[in-house]
Coordinates of N, CA and C and ligand atoms in Angstrom, one line a residue:
M1 N 120.7 96.6 95.9 CA 119.8 97.7 96.2 C 118.3 97.3 96.1
V2 N 117.5 97.7 97.0 CA 116.1 97.4 97.0 C 115.4 98.2 96.0
T3 N 114.4 97.6 95.4 CA 113.6 98.3 94.3 C 112.4 99.1 94.9
D4 N 112.0 100.0 94.2 CA 110.8 100.8 94.6 C 109.6 100.0 94.8
V5 N 109.4 98.9 94.0 CA 108.3 98.0 94.1 C 108.3 97.4 95.5
V6 N 109.5 96.9 95.9 CA 109.6 96.2 97.2 C 109.3 97.1 98.3
V7 N 109.9 98.3 98.3 CA 109.7 99.3 99.3 C 108.3 99.7 99.4
D8 N 107.6 99.9 98.3 CA 106.2 100.2 98.4 C 105.4 99.1 99.0
R9 N 105.7 97.9 98.6 CA 104.9 96.7 99.1 C 105.1 96.6 100.6
V10 N 106.4 96.7 101.1 CA 106.7 96.6 102.5 C 106.0 97.7 103.3
M11 N 106.1 98.9 102.8 CA 105.6 100.0 103.6 C 104.0 99.9 103.7
R12 N 103.4 99.5 102.6 CA 102.0 99.3 102.6 C 101.6 98.2 103.6
R13 N 102.3 97.1 103.6 CA 102.0 96.0 104.5 C 102.2 96.4 105.9
L14 N 103.3 97.2 106.2 CA 103.6 97.6 107.5 C 102.5 98.6 108.0
A15 N 102.0 99.4 107.1 CA 101.0 100.4 107.5 C 99.7 99.6 108.0
R16 N 99.4 98.5 107.3 CA 98.2 97.7 107.8 C 98.6 97.0 109.0
A17 N 99.8 96.4 109.1 CA 100.2 95.5 110.2 C 100.3 96.3 111.5
I18 N 100.7 97.5 111.5 CA 100.9 98.2 112.8 C 99.6 98.8 113.3
D19 N 98.6 98.8 112.4 CA 97.3 99.4 112.8 C 96.8 98.6 114.1
G20 N 96.6 99.3 115.1 CA 96.1 98.7 116.4 C 97.2 98.4 117.4
M21 N 98.5 98.5 116.9 CA 99.6 98.3 117.8 C 99.8 99.5 118.6
E22 N 100.4 99.4 119.8 CA 100.7 100.5 120.6 C 101.7 101.5 119.9
L23 N 101.4 102.8 119.9 CA 102.3 103.7 119.2 C 103.5 104.0 120.2
P24 N 104.7 104.3 119.6 CA 105.8 104.8 120.4 C 105.4 106.0 121.2
A25 N 105.9 106.2 122.4 CA 105.5 107.2 123.3 C 105.5 108.6 122.7
V26 N 106.6 109.0 122.0 CA 106.7 110.3 121.4 C 105.6 110.5 120.4
E27 N 105.3 109.5 119.6 CA 104.2 109.6 118.6 C 102.9 109.9 119.3
K28 N 102.7 109.2 120.5 CA 101.5 109.5 121.2 C 101.4 110.9 121.7
I29 N 102.5 111.4 122.2 CA 102.5 112.8 122.7 C 102.3 113.7 121.5
A30 N 102.9 113.5 120.4 CA 102.8 114.3 119.2 C 101.4 114.3 118.7
E31 N 100.7 113.2 118.8 CA 99.4 113.0 118.3 C 98.4 113.9 119.1
T32 N 98.6 114.0 120.4 CA 97.7 114.7 121.2 C 98.1 116.2 121.4
R33 N 99.4 116.5 121.1 CA 99.9 117.9 121.3 C 100.7 118.3 120.1
Q34 N 100.2 118.0 118.9 CA 101.0 118.3 117.7 C 101.2 119.8 117.5
D35 N 100.4 120.6 118.2 CA 100.6 122.1 118.0 C 101.7 122.6 119.0
D36 N 102.3 121.7 119.7 CA 103.3 122.1 120.7 C 104.7 121.5 120.5
P37 N 105.5 122.1 119.6 CA 106.8 121.5 119.3 C 107.6 121.4 120.6
F38 N 107.4 122.2 121.6 CA 108.2 122.2 122.8 C 108.0 120.8 123.5
Q39 N 106.7 120.4 123.7 CA 106.5 119.1 124.4 C 107.0 118.0 123.6
V40 N 106.9 118.0 122.2 CA 107.5 117.0 121.4 C 109.0 116.9 121.6
L41 N 109.6 118.1 121.6 CA 111.1 118.1 121.8 C 111.5 117.5 123.2
I42 N 110.9 118.0 124.2 CA 111.2 117.5 125.6 C 111.0 116.0 125.7
S43 N 109.8 115.5 125.2 CA 109.5 114.1 125.3 C 110.5 113.3 124.5
T44 N 110.9 113.8 123.4 CA 111.9 113.1 122.6 C 113.3 113.0 123.3
L45 N 113.6 114.1 124.0 CA 114.9 114.1 124.8 C 114.8 113.0 125.9
L46 N 113.6 112.9 126.5 CA 113.5 112.0 127.6 C 113.4 110.6 127.1
S47 N 113.0 110.3 125.9 CA 112.8 109.0 125.4 C 114.0 108.1 125.1
A48 N 115.2 108.8 125.0 CA 116.3 108.0 124.6 C 116.6 106.9 125.6
R49 N 116.7 105.7 125.1 CA 117.0 104.5 125.9 C 116.1 104.3 127.1
T50 N 114.8 104.6 126.9 CA 113.9 104.5 128.0 C 112.6 103.8 127.4
Q51 N 112.0 103.0 128.3 CA 110.7 102.3 127.9 C 109.7 103.4 127.6
D52 N 108.8 103.1 126.7 CA 107.8 104.0 126.3 C 106.9 104.4 127.4
A53 N 106.4 103.5 128.3 CA 105.5 103.8 129.4 C 106.2 104.8 130.3
T54 N 107.5 104.6 130.6 CA 108.2 105.4 131.5 C 108.4 106.8 130.9
T55 N 108.6 106.9 129.6 CA 108.8 108.2 128.9 C 107.4 109.0 129.0
L56 N 106.4 108.3 128.8 CA 105.0 108.9 128.8 C 104.7 109.5 130.2
A57 N 104.9 108.6 131.2 CA 104.6 109.0 132.6 C 105.5 110.2 133.0
A58 N 106.8 110.1 132.7 CA 107.7 111.2 133.1 C 107.4 112.5 132.4
S59 N 107.0 112.4 131.1 CA 106.7 113.7 130.3 C 105.4 114.3 130.9
T60 N 104.5 113.4 131.2 CA 103.2 113.9 131.8 C 103.4 114.7 133.1
R61 N 104.3 114.1 134.0 CA 104.6 114.7 135.3 C 105.3 116.0 135.1
L62 N 106.3 116.1 134.1 CA 107.0 117.3 133.9 C 106.1 118.4 133.3
F63 N 105.3 118.1 132.4 CA 104.4 119.1 131.8 C 103.3 119.5 132.7
S64 N 103.0 118.7 133.7 CA 102.0 119.2 134.7 C 102.6 120.3 135.6
Q65 N 103.9 120.4 135.6 CA 104.5 121.4 136.4 C 105.0 122.6 135.6
A66 N 105.3 122.4 134.3 CA 105.8 123.5 133.4 C 105.5 123.1 132.0
R67 N 104.8 124.0 131.3 CA 104.4 123.7 129.9 C 105.1 124.5 128.8
T68 N 105.9 125.5 129.3 CA 106.6 126.3 128.3 C 108.1 126.4 128.7
P69 N 108.9 126.7 127.7 CA 110.4 126.8 128.0 C 110.7 127.8 129.2
A70 N 109.9 128.9 129.2 CA 110.2 129.9 130.3 C 109.8 129.3 131.6
A71 N 108.7 128.6 131.7 CA 108.3 128.0 133.0 C 109.3 126.9 133.4
M72 N 109.7 126.1 132.4 CA 110.5 124.9 132.8 C 111.9 125.4 133.1
A73 N 112.4 126.5 132.6 CA 113.7 127.0 132.9 C 113.8 127.5 134.3
T74 N 112.6 127.8 135.0 CA 112.7 128.2 136.4 C 112.8 127.0 137.3
L75 N 112.5 125.8 136.8 CA 112.7 124.6 137.7 C 114.2 124.4 138.0
T76 N 114.5 123.9 139.1 CA 115.9 123.5 139.4 C 116.2 122.1 138.7
V77 N 117.4 121.8 138.5 CA 117.8 120.5 137.9 C 117.3 119.4 138.9
R78 N 117.4 119.7 140.2 CA 116.9 118.7 141.1 C 115.4 118.4 141.0
Q79 N 114.7 119.5 140.8 CA 113.2 119.3 140.6 C 112.9 118.5 139.3
I80 N 113.7 118.9 138.3 CA 113.4 118.2 137.0 C 113.8 116.7 137.2
E81 N 114.9 116.4 137.8 CA 115.3 115.0 138.1 C 114.2 114.3 138.8
E82 N 113.6 114.9 139.8 CA 112.6 114.2 140.6 C 111.3 113.9 139.7
L83 N 111.0 114.9 138.8 CA 109.9 114.7 138.0 C 110.0 113.7 136.9
I84 N 111.3 113.5 136.4 CA 111.4 112.6 135.2 C 111.9 111.2 135.7
Y85 N 112.4 111.1 136.9 CA 112.8 109.8 137.4 C 111.7 108.8 137.2
P86 N 111.9 107.6 136.7 CA 113.1 106.9 136.5 C 113.6 106.7 135.0
V87 N 113.4 107.8 134.2 CA 113.9 107.6 132.8 C 115.5 107.4 132.9
S88 N 116.0 106.7 131.8 CA 117.4 106.4 131.8 C 118.2 107.7 131.8
F89 N 119.3 107.7 132.5 CA 120.2 108.9 132.5 C 119.5 110.1 133.0
Y90 N 118.6 110.0 133.9 CA 117.7 111.1 134.3 C 118.5 112.3 134.8
R91 N 119.7 112.0 135.4 CA 120.5 113.2 135.9 C 121.0 114.0 134.7
N92 N 121.6 113.3 133.7 CA 122.1 114.0 132.5 C 120.9 114.7 131.8
K93 N 119.8 114.0 131.6 CA 118.7 114.5 130.9 C 118.1 115.8 131.6
A94 N 118.1 115.7 132.9 CA 117.6 116.9 133.7 C 118.4 118.1 133.4
V95 N 119.7 118.0 133.3 CA 120.6 119.1 133.0 C 120.3 119.6 131.6
F96 N 120.2 118.6 130.6 CA 119.9 119.0 129.2 C 118.6 119.7 129.1
V97 N 117.6 119.3 129.8 CA 116.3 119.9 129.7 C 116.4 121.3 130.2
K98 N 117.0 121.5 131.3 CA 117.2 122.9 131.9 C 118.0 123.8 131.0
Q99 N 119.1 123.3 130.4 CA 119.9 124.1 129.5 C 119.2 124.4 128.2
T100 N 118.5 123.4 127.7 CA 117.7 123.6 126.5 C 116.7 124.7 126.6
C101 N 116.0 124.6 127.8 CA 114.9 125.6 128.0 C 115.5 127.0 128.1
K102 N 116.7 127.1 128.7 CA 117.3 128.4 128.9 C 117.7 128.9 127.5
V103 N 118.3 128.0 126.6 CA 118.7 128.5 125.3 C 117.5 128.9 124.5
L104 N 116.4 128.1 124.6 CA 115.1 128.5 123.9 C 114.7 129.9 124.2
V105 N 114.8 130.2 125.5 CA 114.3 131.5 126.0 C 115.3 132.6 125.5
D106 N 116.6 132.3 125.7 CA 117.6 133.4 125.5 C 117.8 133.6 124.0
R107 N 117.8 132.5 123.2 CA 118.2 132.7 121.8 C 117.1 132.5 120.8
F108 N 116.0 131.9 121.2 CA 115.0 131.6 120.2 C 113.6 132.2 120.6
G109 N 113.6 133.2 121.5 CA 112.4 133.9 121.9 C 111.4 133.0 122.5
G110 N 111.8 131.9 123.2 CA 110.9 131.0 123.8 C 110.2 130.0 122.9
R111 N 110.7 129.9 121.7 CA 110.1 129.0 120.7 C 111.1 127.9 120.3
V112 N 110.6 126.8 119.8 CA 111.5 125.8 119.3 C 111.8 126.1 117.9
P113 N 113.1 126.1 117.5 CA 113.4 126.4 116.1 C 112.9 125.3 115.2
S114 N 112.8 125.6 113.9 CA 112.2 124.7 113.0 C 113.2 124.2 111.9
T115 N 114.5 124.4 112.1 CA 115.4 123.9 111.2 C 116.4 122.9 111.9
L116 N 116.9 122.0 111.1 CA 117.8 121.0 111.6 C 119.0 121.6 112.2
E117 N 119.5 122.6 111.5 CA 120.8 123.3 111.9 C 120.6 123.9 113.2
E118 N 119.5 124.6 113.5 CA 119.3 125.2 114.7 C 119.0 124.2 115.9
L119 N 118.2 123.2 115.5 CA 117.8 122.2 116.6 C 119.0 121.5 117.1
V120 N 120.0 121.2 116.3 CA 121.2 120.4 116.8 C 122.1 121.3 117.6
T121 N 121.8 122.6 117.7 CA 122.7 123.4 118.6 C 122.1 123.4 120.0
L122 N 121.0 122.8 120.2 CA 120.4 122.8 121.6 C 121.1 121.7 122.4
P123 N 121.3 121.9 123.7 CA 122.0 120.9 124.5 C 121.3 119.6 124.5
G124 N 122.0 118.5 124.3 CA 121.4 117.2 124.3 C 120.6 116.8 123.1
V125 N 120.5 117.7 122.1 CA 119.8 117.4 120.9 C 120.7 117.0 119.8
G126 N 120.6 115.7 119.4 CA 121.4 115.2 118.3 C 120.5 115.1 117.0
R127 N 121.0 114.5 116.0 CA 120.3 114.5 114.7 C 119.0 113.6 114.8
K128 N 119.1 112.6 115.6 CA 117.9 111.7 115.7 C 116.7 112.5 116.4
T129 N 117.0 113.2 117.5 CA 116.0 114.0 118.1 C 115.5 115.1 117.2
A130 N 116.4 115.8 116.6 CA 116.1 116.9 115.7 C 115.2 116.5 114.6
T131 N 115.5 115.4 113.9 CA 114.7 115.0 112.8 C 113.3 114.5 113.2
L132 N 113.2 113.9 114.4 CA 111.9 113.5 114.9 C 111.1 114.7 115.2
V133 N 111.7 115.7 115.8 CA 110.9 116.9 116.1 C 110.4 117.5 114.8
L134 N 111.3 117.6 113.8 CA 110.9 118.2 112.6 C 109.7 117.4 111.9
I135 N 109.8 116.1 112.0 CA 108.7 115.3 111.4 C 107.4 115.4 112.2
L136 N 107.5 115.2 113.5 CA 106.3 115.2 114.3 C 105.7 116.5 114.6
A137 N 106.5 117.5 114.9 CA 106.0 118.8 115.3 C 105.9 119.8 114.2
F138 N 106.7 119.6 113.2 CA 106.7 120.6 112.1 C 106.3 120.0 110.8
R139 N 105.9 118.7 110.8 CA 105.3 118.0 109.7 C 106.3 118.0 108.5
S140 N 107.6 117.9 108.8 CA 108.6 117.9 107.7 C 108.4 116.7 106.8
R141 N 108.5 116.9 105.5 CA 108.5 115.8 104.6 C 109.9 115.6 103.9
R142 N 110.9 116.2 104.5 CA 112.2 116.2 103.9 C 113.2 115.4 104.8
H143 N 112.8 114.8 105.9 CA 113.7 114.2 106.8 C 113.3 112.7 107.1
I144 N 114.3 111.9 107.4 CA 114.0 110.6 107.9 C 114.7 110.5 109.3
C145 N 114.0 110.0 110.3 CA 114.5 109.9 111.6 C 115.0 108.4 111.8
V146 N 116.3 108.3 112.0 CA 116.8 106.9 112.1 C 117.3 106.7 113.6
D147 N 116.6 105.8 114.2 CA 117.1 105.4 115.6 C 117.6 103.9 115.5
T148 N 117.8 103.3 116.6 CA 118.4 101.9 116.5 C 117.4 100.9 115.8
H149 N 116.1 101.1 116.0 CA 115.2 100.2 115.3 C 115.3 100.3 113.8
V150 N 115.2 101.6 113.4 CA 115.2 101.8 111.9 C 116.6 101.3 111.3
H151 N 117.7 101.6 112.0 CA 119.0 101.2 111.6 C 119.0 99.6 111.5
R152 N 118.6 99.0 112.5 CA 118.6 97.5 112.5 C 117.8 96.9 111.4
I153 N 116.5 97.3 111.3 CA 115.6 96.7 110.4 C 115.9 97.0 109.0
A154 N 116.3 98.2 108.7 CA 116.7 98.5 107.3 C 117.9 97.7 106.9
N155 N 118.8 97.4 107.8 CA 119.9 96.5 107.4 C 119.5 95.0 107.3
R156 N 118.6 94.6 108.2 CA 118.1 93.2 108.2 C 117.4 93.0 106.9
M157 N 116.6 93.9 106.5 CA 115.8 93.8 105.2 C 116.7 93.8 104.0
G158 N 117.9 94.3 104.1 CA 118.8 94.4 103.0 C 118.6 95.7 102.2
W159 N 117.9 96.7 102.8 CA 117.7 98.0 102.1 C 119.0 98.8 102.1
V160 N 119.8 98.6 103.2 CA 121.0 99.4 103.3 C 122.1 98.4 103.9
R161 N 123.3 98.8 103.7 CA 124.4 98.0 104.3 C 125.3 99.1 105.0
T162 N 125.0 99.3 106.3 CA 125.6 100.4 107.0 C 126.0 100.0 108.4
R163 N 126.9 100.8 109.0 CA 127.4 100.5 110.4 C 126.8 101.4 111.4
Q164 N 126.5 102.6 111.0 CA 126.0 103.7 111.9 C 124.7 104.2 111.5
P165 N 123.8 104.6 112.5 CA 122.5 105.2 112.1 C 122.7 106.4 111.2
S166 N 123.7 107.2 111.4 CA 123.9 108.4 110.5 C 124.1 108.0 109.0
E167 N 124.8 106.8 108.8 CA 125.0 106.3 107.4 C 123.7 105.8 106.9
T168 N 122.9 105.2 107.8 CA 121.6 104.6 107.4 C 120.7 105.7 106.9
E169 N 120.7 106.8 107.6 CA 119.8 107.9 107.2 C 120.1 108.3 105.8
Q170 N 121.4 108.5 105.5 CA 121.8 109.0 104.2 C 121.5 107.9 103.1
A171 N 121.7 106.6 103.5 CA 121.4 105.5 102.5 C 119.9 105.4 102.3
L172 N 119.1 105.7 103.3 CA 117.7 105.6 103.1 C 117.1 106.7 102.2
Y173 N 117.8 107.8 102.2 CA 117.3 108.9 101.3 C 117.5 108.4 99.8
Q174 N 118.5 107.6 99.6 CA 118.8 107.1 98.3 C 117.9 105.9 97.9
A175 N 117.6 105.1 98.9 CA 116.9 103.8 98.7 C 115.4 103.9 98.7
T176 N 114.8 105.0 99.2 CA 113.4 105.0 99.3 C 112.8 106.3 98.7
K177 N 111.6 106.2 98.3 CA 110.9 107.4 97.7 C 110.6 108.4 98.8
R178 N 110.5 109.6 98.5 CA 110.3 110.7 99.4 C 109.0 110.6 100.2
K179 N 108.0 110.0 99.5 CA 106.7 109.9 100.2 C 106.7 109.1 101.4
W180 N 107.7 108.2 101.6 CA 107.8 107.3 102.7 C 108.6 107.9 103.9
W181 N 109.4 109.0 103.6 CA 110.3 109.5 104.6 C 109.7 109.8 105.9
P182 N 108.5 110.5 105.9 CA 107.9 110.9 107.2 C 107.4 109.8 108.1
V183 N 107.2 108.6 107.4 CA 106.6 107.5 108.2 C 107.6 106.3 108.5
I184 N 108.7 106.4 107.9 CA 109.7 105.3 108.1 C 109.9 105.0 109.5
N185 N 110.1 106.1 110.3 CA 110.4 105.9 111.7 C 109.2 105.3 112.5
L186 N 108.0 105.8 112.2 CA 106.9 105.3 112.9 C 106.7 103.8 112.6
Y187 N 106.8 103.4 111.3 CA 106.5 102.0 110.9 C 107.6 101.1 111.5
L188 N 108.9 101.5 111.3 CA 109.9 100.6 111.7 C 110.1 100.5 113.2
V189 N 109.9 101.6 113.9 CA 110.0 101.6 115.4 C 108.9 100.7 115.9
T190 N 107.7 100.9 115.5 CA 106.6 100.1 115.9 C 106.9 98.6 115.6
W191 N 107.4 98.3 114.4 CA 107.7 97.0 114.1 C 108.9 96.4 114.9
G192 N 109.8 97.2 115.2 CA 111.0 96.8 116.0 C 110.6 96.5 117.5
Q193 N 109.6 97.3 118.0 CA 109.2 97.0 119.4 C 108.3 95.8 119.5
N194 N 107.6 95.4 118.4 CA 106.7 94.3 118.5 C 107.1 93.1 117.8
V195 N 107.7 93.1 116.7 CA 108.0 92.0 115.9 C 109.5 91.8 115.5
C196 N 110.1 92.7 114.9 CA 111.5 92.6 114.5 C 112.4 93.1 115.7
R197 N 112.3 92.4 116.8 CA 113.0 92.8 118.0 C 114.5 92.6 117.8
P198 N 115.3 93.3 118.6 CA 116.7 93.3 118.5 C 117.2 91.8 118.6
V199 N 116.7 91.1 119.6 CA 117.1 89.7 119.8 C 115.9 88.8 119.6
Y200 N 116.1 87.7 118.9 CA 115.0 86.8 118.5 C 113.9 87.5 117.8
P201 N 114.1 88.1 116.7 CA 113.0 88.7 115.9 C 112.0 87.6 115.5
R202 N 110.7 88.0 115.5 CA 109.6 87.0 115.3 C 109.3 86.8 113.8
C203 N 110.3 86.3 113.0 CA 110.2 86.2 111.6 C 109.1 85.3 111.2
N204 N 108.8 84.3 112.0 CA 107.7 83.3 111.7 C 106.3 84.0 111.7
E205 N 106.2 85.1 112.3 CA 104.9 85.8 112.4 C 105.0 87.2 111.6
C206 N 106.0 87.4 110.8 CA 106.2 88.7 110.3 C 105.5 88.9 108.9
A207 N 104.8 90.0 108.8 CA 104.0 90.3 107.7 C 104.8 90.6 106.4
I208 N 106.1 90.9 106.6 CA 107.0 91.3 105.5 C 108.1 90.3 105.2
V209 N 107.9 89.1 105.8 CA 109.0 88.1 105.7 C 109.3 87.7 104.2
S210 N 108.3 87.8 103.3 CA 108.6 87.4 101.9 C 109.5 88.4 101.2
D211 N 109.5 89.6 101.8 CA 110.4 90.7 101.1 C 111.6 91.0 102.0
C212 N 111.9 90.2 103.0 CA 113.0 90.5 103.9 C 114.2 89.5 103.6
R213 N 115.4 90.1 103.5 CA 116.5 89.2 103.2 C 117.1 88.6 104.5
R214 N 116.6 89.1 105.6 CA 117.0 88.6 107.0 C 118.5 88.6 107.1
V215 N 119.2 89.6 106.8 CA 120.6 89.7 106.8 C 121.1 89.6 108.3
N216 N 122.0 88.7 108.5 CA 122.6 88.4 109.9 C 121.6 88.0 110.9
V217 N 120.4 87.5 110.5 CA 119.4 87.0 111.4 C 119.7 85.5 111.6
T218 N 120.1 85.0 112.7 CA 120.5 83.6 112.9 C 119.5 82.9 113.8
H219 N 118.9 83.6 114.8 CA 117.9 83.0 115.7 C 116.6 83.8 115.7
V220 N 115.5 83.1 115.6 CA 114.3 83.8 115.6 C 113.5 83.4 116.9
G221 N 112.5 84.3 117.2 CA 111.7 84.1 118.4 C 110.7 83.0 118.1
K222 N 110.1 82.5 119.3 CA 109.1 81.5 119.2 C 107.8 82.1 118.7
K223 N 107.0 81.2 118.0 CA 105.7 81.7 117.6 C 104.8 81.8 118.8
Q224 N 104.0 82.9 118.8 CA 103.1 83.1 119.9 C 101.8 82.5 119.6
D225 N 101.0 82.3 120.6 CA 99.6 81.8 120.4 C 98.8 82.6 119.5
K226 N 98.9 84.0 119.7 CA 98.1 84.9 118.9 C 99.0 85.7 118.1
P227 N 99.2 85.4 116.8 CA 100.1 86.2 115.9 C 99.8 87.7 116.0
E228 N 100.8 88.5 115.9 CA 100.7 89.9 116.0 C 101.2 90.5 114.7
G229 N 100.5 91.4 114.1 CA 101.1 92.1 112.9 C 100.9 91.4 111.6
Q230 N 100.2 90.3 111.5 CA 100.0 89.6 110.3 C 98.9 90.3 109.5
T231 N 99.1 90.4 108.2 CA 98.1 90.9 107.3 C 97.3 89.8 106.7
Ligands
SF4_301 S1 111.4 88.8 108.5 FE1 112.4 88.8 110.5 S2 114.3 90.0 110.2 FE2 112.8 90.5 108.5 S3 111.6 92.3 109.2 FE3 110.5 90.4 109.8 S4 111.1 89.9 111.9 FE4 112.6 91.4 111.0

């Protein structure tokens, strides 16, 4: 089990190291439109398995046509598909967007609900999306959002030993102090996109290598000319 001292040191180093790195797309949208949980929700739905730049462009196109659940519910699935293409699974996501908007209008008075239990009843919204919306749009300090980056890095560092992101979320509630919960996703997703990549992590340039157990890491990426993320 990781100690509080190590978690504190790693999180402080990551906070410094990610400063200046590109923010994940949904974080960017939340930063500029944090008073609009609807846009955070829809962007998060679009972001699954999609490059950040694609998510950002698709979200911008979609919101230029409809900014509220009521307005978006009037778009056809075909129109939504055309606006969000080429996000991954754009056909499925267009259906989910349309259905979610309709549910928001019919059951929630056109507003995004602010509880995990209600959010996961929306079409296409799983626990990962729901926790991210709660953290980014409702400033929740009681949730950790675990995606593939958080799951992978928490296991590599030796903070948890889990097979599924859902197990990782529960294990992280035990392994880390509450003050870190709202930023674990931001720090580890940014780190995962830039340094601790799925394949060939850049351990030689990693700011937290001295605290990382590097569990199951067998091949590392080549050192770049200009190190990124070093403190
Ligand atoms: S040392 Fe390597 S495995 Fe550990 S966090 Fe850094 S890049 Fe990832």
